PDB file of C-alpha atoms in Angstrom:
ATOM      1  CA  MET A   1     207.924 -21.036 228.268  1.00 43.00           C
ATOM      2  CA  PHE A   2     211.130 -20.282 229.248  1.00 41.00           C
ATOM      3  CA  ARG A   3     213.242 -20.681 226.000  1.00 44.00           C
ATOM      4  CA  PRO A   4     212.524 -17.452 224.307  1.00 42.00           C
ATOM      5  CA  LEU A   5     213.673 -15.499 227.320  1.00 38.00           C
ATOM      6  CA  LEU A   6     216.842 -17.715 227.699  1.00 36.00           C
ATOM      7  CA  THR A   7     217.373 -17.388 224.000  1.00 37.00           C
ATOM      8  CA  GLY A   8     217.117 -14.371 224.027  1.00 40.00           C
ATOM      9  CA  LEU A   9     219.307 -13.625 227.308  1.00 37.00           C
ATOM     10  CA  PHE A  10     221.992 -15.576 225.535  1.00 37.00           C
ATOM     11  CA  VAL A  11     221.845 -13.555 222.300  1.00 37.00           C
ATOM     12  CA  LEU A  12     221.867 -10.176 224.508  1.00 38.00           C
ATOM     13  CA  SER A  13     224.887 -11.848 226.667  1.00 39.00           C
ATOM     14  CA  LEU A  14     226.576 -12.591 223.171  1.00 39.00           C
ATOM     15  CA  LEU A  15     226.771  -8.793 221.748  1.00 39.00           C
ATOM     16  CA  PRO A  16     230.069  -6.583 223.353  1.00 40.00           C
ATOM     17  CA  ALA A  17     228.888  -4.273 226.856  1.00 35.00           C
ATOM     18  CA  THR A  18     229.411  -1.401 224.764  1.00 34.00           C
ATOM     19  CA  ALA A  19     226.264  -2.169 222.248  1.00 37.00           C
ATOM     20  CA  MET A  20     224.259  -2.668 224.491  1.00 36.00           C
ATOM     21  CA  ALA A  21     225.144   0.918 226.592  1.00 36.00           C
ATOM     22  CA  ASP A  22     224.349   4.499 225.627  1.00 49.00           C
ATOM     23  CA  ASP A  23     227.282   5.638 227.470  1.00 55.00           C
ATOM     24  CA  SER A  24     229.994   8.490 225.665  1.00 69.00           C
ATOM     25  CA  GLY A  25     231.755   8.061 222.799  1.00 84.00           C
ATOM     26  CA  PHE A  26     228.660   4.997 221.680  1.00 94.00           C
ATOM     27  CA  TRP A  27     226.244   7.729 220.398  1.00 96.00           C
ATOM     28  CA  GLN A  28     227.457  10.181 218.307  1.00 94.00           C
ATOM     29  CA  THR A  29     226.716  13.685 216.517  1.00 94.00           C
ATOM     30  CA  PRO A  30     229.669  14.509 214.541  1.00 93.00           C
ATOM     31  CA  THR A  31     228.158  17.610 212.470  1.00 94.00           C
ATOM     32  CA  ILE A  32     224.608  18.235 213.858  1.00 95.00           C
ATOM     33  CA  ALA A  33     225.155  18.156 217.357  1.00 95.00           C
ATOM     34  CA  SER A  34     222.027  18.672 218.449  1.00 94.00           C
ATOM     35  CA  ALA A  35     220.470  16.009 216.419  1.00 97.00           C
ATOM     36  CA  GLY A  36     220.559  12.921 214.748  1.00 96.00           C
ATOM     37  CA  LYS A  37     222.523  10.463 216.748  1.00 97.00           C
ATOM     38  CA  ILE A  38     224.955   7.883 214.789  1.00 97.00           C
ATOM     39  CA  HIS A  39     226.992   5.199 216.027  1.00 95.00           C
ATOM     40  CA  ALA A  40     229.977   4.743 214.038  1.00 93.00           C
ATOM     41  CA  LEU A  41     230.568   1.335 211.566  1.00 94.00           C
ATOM     42  CA  PRO A  42     233.666   1.791 209.525  1.00 93.00           C
ATOM     43  CA  GLN A  43     233.823  -1.957 209.108  1.00 95.00           C
ATOM     44  CA  ALA A  44     230.125  -2.331 207.711  1.00 96.00           C
ATOM     45  CA  ALA A  45     228.883  -2.887 204.421  1.00 96.00           C
ATOM     46  CA  TYR A  46     227.444  -0.031 201.642  1.00 96.00           C
ATOM     47  CA  GLN A  47     230.030   2.487 203.167  1.00 96.00           C
ATOM     48  CA  PRO A  48     229.533   6.234 201.590  1.00 97.00           C
ATOM     49  CA  ASP A  49     231.635   7.181 198.706  1.00 97.00           C
ATOM     50  CA  ARG A  50     233.906  10.355 199.970  1.00 97.00           C
ATOM     51  CA  ASN A  51     234.367  11.431 196.567  1.00 98.00           C
ATOM     52  CA  ALA A  52     230.686  11.141 195.221  1.00 98.00           C
ATOM     53  CA  THR A  53     228.127  14.396 195.419  1.00 98.00           C
ATOM     54  CA  TYR A  54     225.037  12.904 197.285  1.00 98.00           C
ATOM     55  CA  LYS A  55     221.564  15.569 195.727  1.00 98.00           C
ATOM     56  CA  VAL A  56     218.557  13.949 198.326  1.00 98.00           C
ATOM     57  CA  VAL A  57     215.223  15.120 198.542  1.00 98.00           C
ATOM     58  CA  PHE A  58     213.403  14.322 202.373  1.00 98.00           C
ATOM     59  CA  SER A  59     209.963  14.178 202.581  1.00 98.00           C
ATOM     60  CA  LEU A  60     208.909  15.264 206.051  1.00 98.00           C
ATOM     61  CA  THR A  61     205.052  14.268 206.145  1.00 98.00           C
ATOM     62  CA  LYS A  62     204.776  12.874 209.871  1.00 96.00           C
ATOM     63  CA  ALA A  63     204.109  15.039 212.825  1.00 96.00           C
ATOM     64  CA  SER A  64     206.115  14.410 216.293  1.00 96.00           C
ATOM     65  CA  ASP A  65     204.311  12.526 219.294  1.00 96.00           C
ATOM     66  CA  LYS A  66     204.216  15.618 221.492  1.00 97.00           C
ATOM     67  CA  PRO A  67     204.936  19.001 220.718  1.00 97.00           C
ATOM     68  CA  ASN A  68     207.825  19.602 222.293  1.00 98.00           C
ATOM     69  CA  GLN A  69     210.184  16.756 220.395  1.00 98.00           C
ATOM     70  CA  VAL A  70     211.729  16.988 217.625  1.00 98.00           C
ATOM     71  CA  ASN A  71     209.916  16.167 214.145  1.00 98.00           C
ATOM     72  CA  PRO A  72     211.488  12.435 214.081  1.00 98.00           C
ATOM     73  CA  ALA A  73     211.419  12.830 210.237  1.00 98.00           C
ATOM     74  CA  LEU A  74     214.087  16.258 210.948  1.00 98.00           C
ATOM     75  CA  ASP A  75     216.388  14.064 213.126  1.00 98.00           C
ATOM     76  CA  ARG A  76     216.266  11.752 209.987  1.00 98.00           C
ATOM     77  CA  VAL A  77     217.714  14.389 207.766  1.00 98.00           C
ATOM     78  CA  ALA A  78     219.864  15.376 210.666  1.00 98.00           C
ATOM     79  CA  ARG A  79     221.177  11.963 211.149  1.00 98.00           C
ATOM     80  CA  SER A  80     221.877  11.771 207.239  1.00 98.00           C
ATOM     81  CA  VAL A  81     224.209  14.175 207.473  1.00 98.00           C
ATOM     82  CA  ASN A  82     226.249  12.816 210.557  1.00 98.00           C
ATOM     83  CA  LEU A  83     226.276   9.653 208.557  1.00 98.00           C
ATOM     84  CA  TYR A  84     227.631  10.655 205.398  1.00 98.00           C
ATOM     85  CA  VAL A  85     230.625  13.193 207.581  1.00 97.00           C
ATOM     86  CA  GLN A  86     231.003  10.733 209.524  1.00 96.00           C
ATOM     87  CA  SER A  87     231.929   7.940 206.667  1.00 96.00           C
ATOM     88  CA  GLY A  88     234.027  11.015 205.378  1.00 96.00           C
ATOM     89  CA  VAL A  89     232.237  12.757 202.964  1.00 98.00           C
ATOM     90  CA  PRO A  90     232.835  16.597 202.463  1.00 98.00           C
ATOM     91  CA  LEU A  91     229.753  18.869 203.709  1.00 97.00           C
ATOM     92  CA  ASP A  92     230.136  20.754 200.148  1.00 97.00           C
ATOM     93  CA  HIS A  93     229.211  17.284 198.944  1.00 98.00           C
ATOM     94  CA  LEU A  94     225.924  16.797 200.567  1.00 98.00           C
ATOM     95  CA  LYS A  95     222.944  18.549 198.864  1.00 98.00           C
ATOM     96  CA  PHE A  96     220.132  17.983 201.025  1.00 98.00           C
ATOM     97  CA  VAL A  97     216.868  19.444 200.355  1.00 98.00           C
ATOM     98  CA  ALA A  98     214.376  18.515 203.522  1.00 98.00           C
ATOM     99  CA  ILE A  99     210.825  19.720 202.627  1.00 98.00           C
ATOM    100  CA  ALA A 100     207.764  19.819 205.371  1.00 98.00           C
ATOM    101  CA  TYR A 101     204.452  19.106 204.573  1.00 98.00           C
ATOM    102  CA  GLY A 102     200.813  17.736 205.941  1.00 98.00           C
ATOM    103  CA  PRO A 103     201.392  16.889 209.566  1.00 98.00           C
ATOM    104  CA  ALA A 104     205.037  17.822 209.404  1.00 98.00           C
ATOM    105  CA  THR A 105     204.285  21.261 208.736  1.00 98.00           C
ATOM    106  CA  PRO A 106     204.093  22.905 211.447  1.00 98.00           C
ATOM    107  CA  ILE A 107     208.146  22.636 212.303  1.00 98.00           C
ATOM    108  CA  ALA A 108     208.226  25.690 210.147  1.00 98.00           C
ATOM    109  CA  LEU A 109     206.877  27.990 212.841  1.00 98.00           C
ATOM    110  CA  SER A 110     208.438  30.197 214.431  1.00 98.00           C
ATOM    111  CA  ASP A 111     209.033  29.975 217.903  1.00 98.00           C
ATOM    112  CA  ALA A 112     206.494  32.693 218.761  1.00 98.00           C
ATOM    113  CA  ALA A 113     203.599  31.398 216.403  1.00 98.00           C
ATOM    114  CA  TYR A 114     204.710  27.986 217.944  1.00 98.00           C
ATOM    115  CA  ARG A 115     204.555  28.524 221.596  1.00 98.00           C
ATOM    116  CA  GLN A 116     200.535  30.360 220.398  1.00 97.00           C
ATOM    117  CA  GLN A 117     199.916  26.833 218.519  1.00 97.00           C
ATOM    118  CA  PHE A 118     200.850  24.288 220.648  1.00 97.00           C
ATOM    119  CA  GLY A 119     202.310  26.057 223.960  1.00 98.00           C
ATOM    120  CA  VAL A 120     205.619  25.006 223.750  1.00 98.00           C
ATOM    121  CA  PRO A 121     208.482  26.429 221.839  1.00 98.00           C
ATOM    122  CA  ASN A 122     209.412  24.589 218.618  1.00 98.00           C
ATOM    123  CA  PRO A 123     211.831  22.394 219.971  1.00 98.00           C
ATOM    124  CA  ASN A 124     212.483  22.022 216.030  1.00 98.00           C
ATOM    125  CA  LEU A 125     214.226  25.411 215.553  1.00 98.00           C
ATOM    126  CA  PRO A 126     217.445  24.542 216.692  1.00 98.00           C
ATOM    127  CA  VAL A 127     217.413  21.453 214.651  1.00 98.00           C
ATOM    128  CA  ILE A 128     216.785  23.436 211.552  1.00 98.00           C
ATOM    129  CA  GLU A 129     219.051  26.127 212.579  1.00 98.00           C
ATOM    130  CA  GLU A 130     222.095  23.830 212.933  1.00 98.00           C
ATOM    131  CA  LEU A 131     220.951  22.226 208.884  1.00 98.00           C
ATOM    132  CA  ARG A 132     220.736  25.122 207.264  1.00 98.00           C
ATOM    133  CA  LYS A 133     224.210  26.595 208.617  1.00 98.00           C
ATOM    134  CA  HIS A 134     226.010  23.001 207.640  1.00 98.00           C
ATOM    135  CA  GLY A 135     224.062  23.579 204.003  1.00 98.00           C
ATOM    136  CA  VAL A 136     220.999  21.467 204.205  1.00 98.00           C
ATOM    137  CA  ASP A 137     217.742  23.743 202.696  1.00 98.00           C
ATOM    138  CA  VAL A 138     215.158  23.423 204.975  1.00 98.00           C
ATOM    139  CA  ALA A 139     211.548  23.793 202.734  1.00 98.00           C
ATOM    140  CA  VAL A 140     207.965  24.061 203.425  1.00 98.00           C
ATOM    141  CA  CYS A 141     205.330  23.482 201.622  1.00 98.00           C
ATOM    142  CA  GLY A 142     202.885  26.720 200.783  1.00 98.00           C
ATOM    143  CA  GLN A 143     200.346  24.729 200.140  1.00 98.00           C
ATOM    144  CA  ALA A 144     200.450  23.000 203.416  1.00 98.00           C
ATOM    145  CA  TRP A 145     201.043  26.414 205.236  1.00 98.00           C
ATOM    146  CA  ALA A 146     197.938  27.873 203.696  1.00 98.00           C
ATOM    147  CA  GLU A 147     195.616  24.578 204.204  1.00 98.00           C
ATOM    148  CA  HIS A 148     196.794  25.194 207.746  1.00 98.00           C
ATOM    149  CA  LYS A 149     195.404  28.580 208.101  1.00 98.00           C
ATOM    150  CA  PHE A 150     199.346  29.836 209.220  1.00 98.00           C
ATOM    151  CA  ASP A 151     199.767  32.719 208.621  1.00 98.00           C
ATOM    152  CA  TYR A 152     203.190  33.997 206.364  1.00 97.00           C
ATOM    153  CA  LEU A 153     204.430  36.138 208.832  1.00 97.00           C
ATOM    154  CA  TRP A 154     204.369  33.592 211.149  1.00 98.00           C
ATOM    155  CA  MET A 155     207.176  31.223 209.421  1.00 98.00           C
ATOM    156  CA  ASP A 156     211.036  30.691 210.758  1.00 98.00           C
ATOM    157  CA  SER A 157     213.799  33.219 209.350  1.00 97.00           C
ATOM    158  CA  HIS A 158     215.335  29.557 208.648  1.00 97.00           C
ATOM    159  CA  VAL A 159     212.762  28.430 206.622  1.00 98.00           C
ATOM    160  CA  THR A 160     212.508  28.458 202.672  1.00 98.00           C
ATOM    161  CA  LEU A 161     208.995  28.964 201.142  1.00 98.00           C
ATOM    162  CA  ALA A 162     208.306  26.366 198.839  1.00 98.00           C
ATOM    163  CA  LEU A 163     205.258  26.785 196.187  1.00 98.00           C
ATOM    164  CA  SER A 164     204.500  23.191 197.105  1.00 98.00           C
ATOM    165  CA  ALA A 165     206.044  20.280 197.889  1.00 98.00           C
ATOM    166  CA  LEU A 166     204.512  18.420 194.405  1.00 98.00           C
ATOM    167  CA  THR A 167     206.872  21.128 192.664  1.00 98.00           C
ATOM    168  CA  THR A 168     209.500  20.514 194.890  1.00 98.00           C
ATOM    169  CA  ILE A 169     210.137  17.198 195.124  1.00 98.00           C
ATOM    170  CA  THR A 170     209.038  16.791 191.031  1.00 98.00           C
ATOM    171  CA  GLU A 171     211.668  19.128 190.011  1.00 98.00           C
ATOM    172  CA  LEU A 172     214.297  18.211 192.723  1.00 98.00           C
ATOM    173  CA  GLN A 173     214.224  14.912 191.151  1.00 98.00           C
ATOM    174  CA  GLN A 174     214.583  16.019 187.628  1.00 98.00           C
ATOM    175  CA  GLN A 175     217.563  17.593 188.501  1.00 98.00           C
ATOM    176  CA  GLY A 176     218.779  14.246 189.326  1.00 98.00           C
ATOM    177  CA  TYR A 177     218.000  13.895 193.442  1.00 98.00           C
ATOM    178  CA  ALA A 178     217.349  10.930 195.197  1.00 98.00           C
ATOM    179  CA  LEU A 179     213.441  11.339 196.964  1.00 98.00           C
ATOM    180  CA  MET A 180     214.271   9.725 200.743  1.00 98.00           C
ATOM    181  CA  PRO A 181     210.245   9.515 202.164  1.00 97.00           C
ATOM    182  CA  LEU A 182     210.412  10.268 205.615  1.00 95.00           C
TER     183      LEU A 182
END
């Protein structure tokens, strides 16, 4: 009865103390400070090639659990930037596009429009602004925007209006981008 608990506690006792703690330096945000925490693992396998260029289109399709939380898919985009930069890949070697659609569409609302829709400030905007500042194009599907009946004036100025997620993803894949569904 107690064997699984004791085994689990034994295994946890073998981990270094820092692996269990969330103290300063364990989690880092080397480039995108507002999201995408990473833990550096320079000894881990499959490290990015510092000389390669990475072309990725991120498909953002999920909503946040709560409107006052950063969208988890957007957080993963920030984490990707932080992981590559922490591994020594220059920012100009990252060709990243994040396209929001479906339930993720509201992340592109301006703060005023988001407040009107959800009663809270848009928590995604600081992340979007920071991603944009570091070369990531955050776009929203124009078809999903219309389906949500959002006025185009409600879109945040840091977001790119795309014809659709369908055409954006296929066009970018034709240009050699890897699809990362989130």
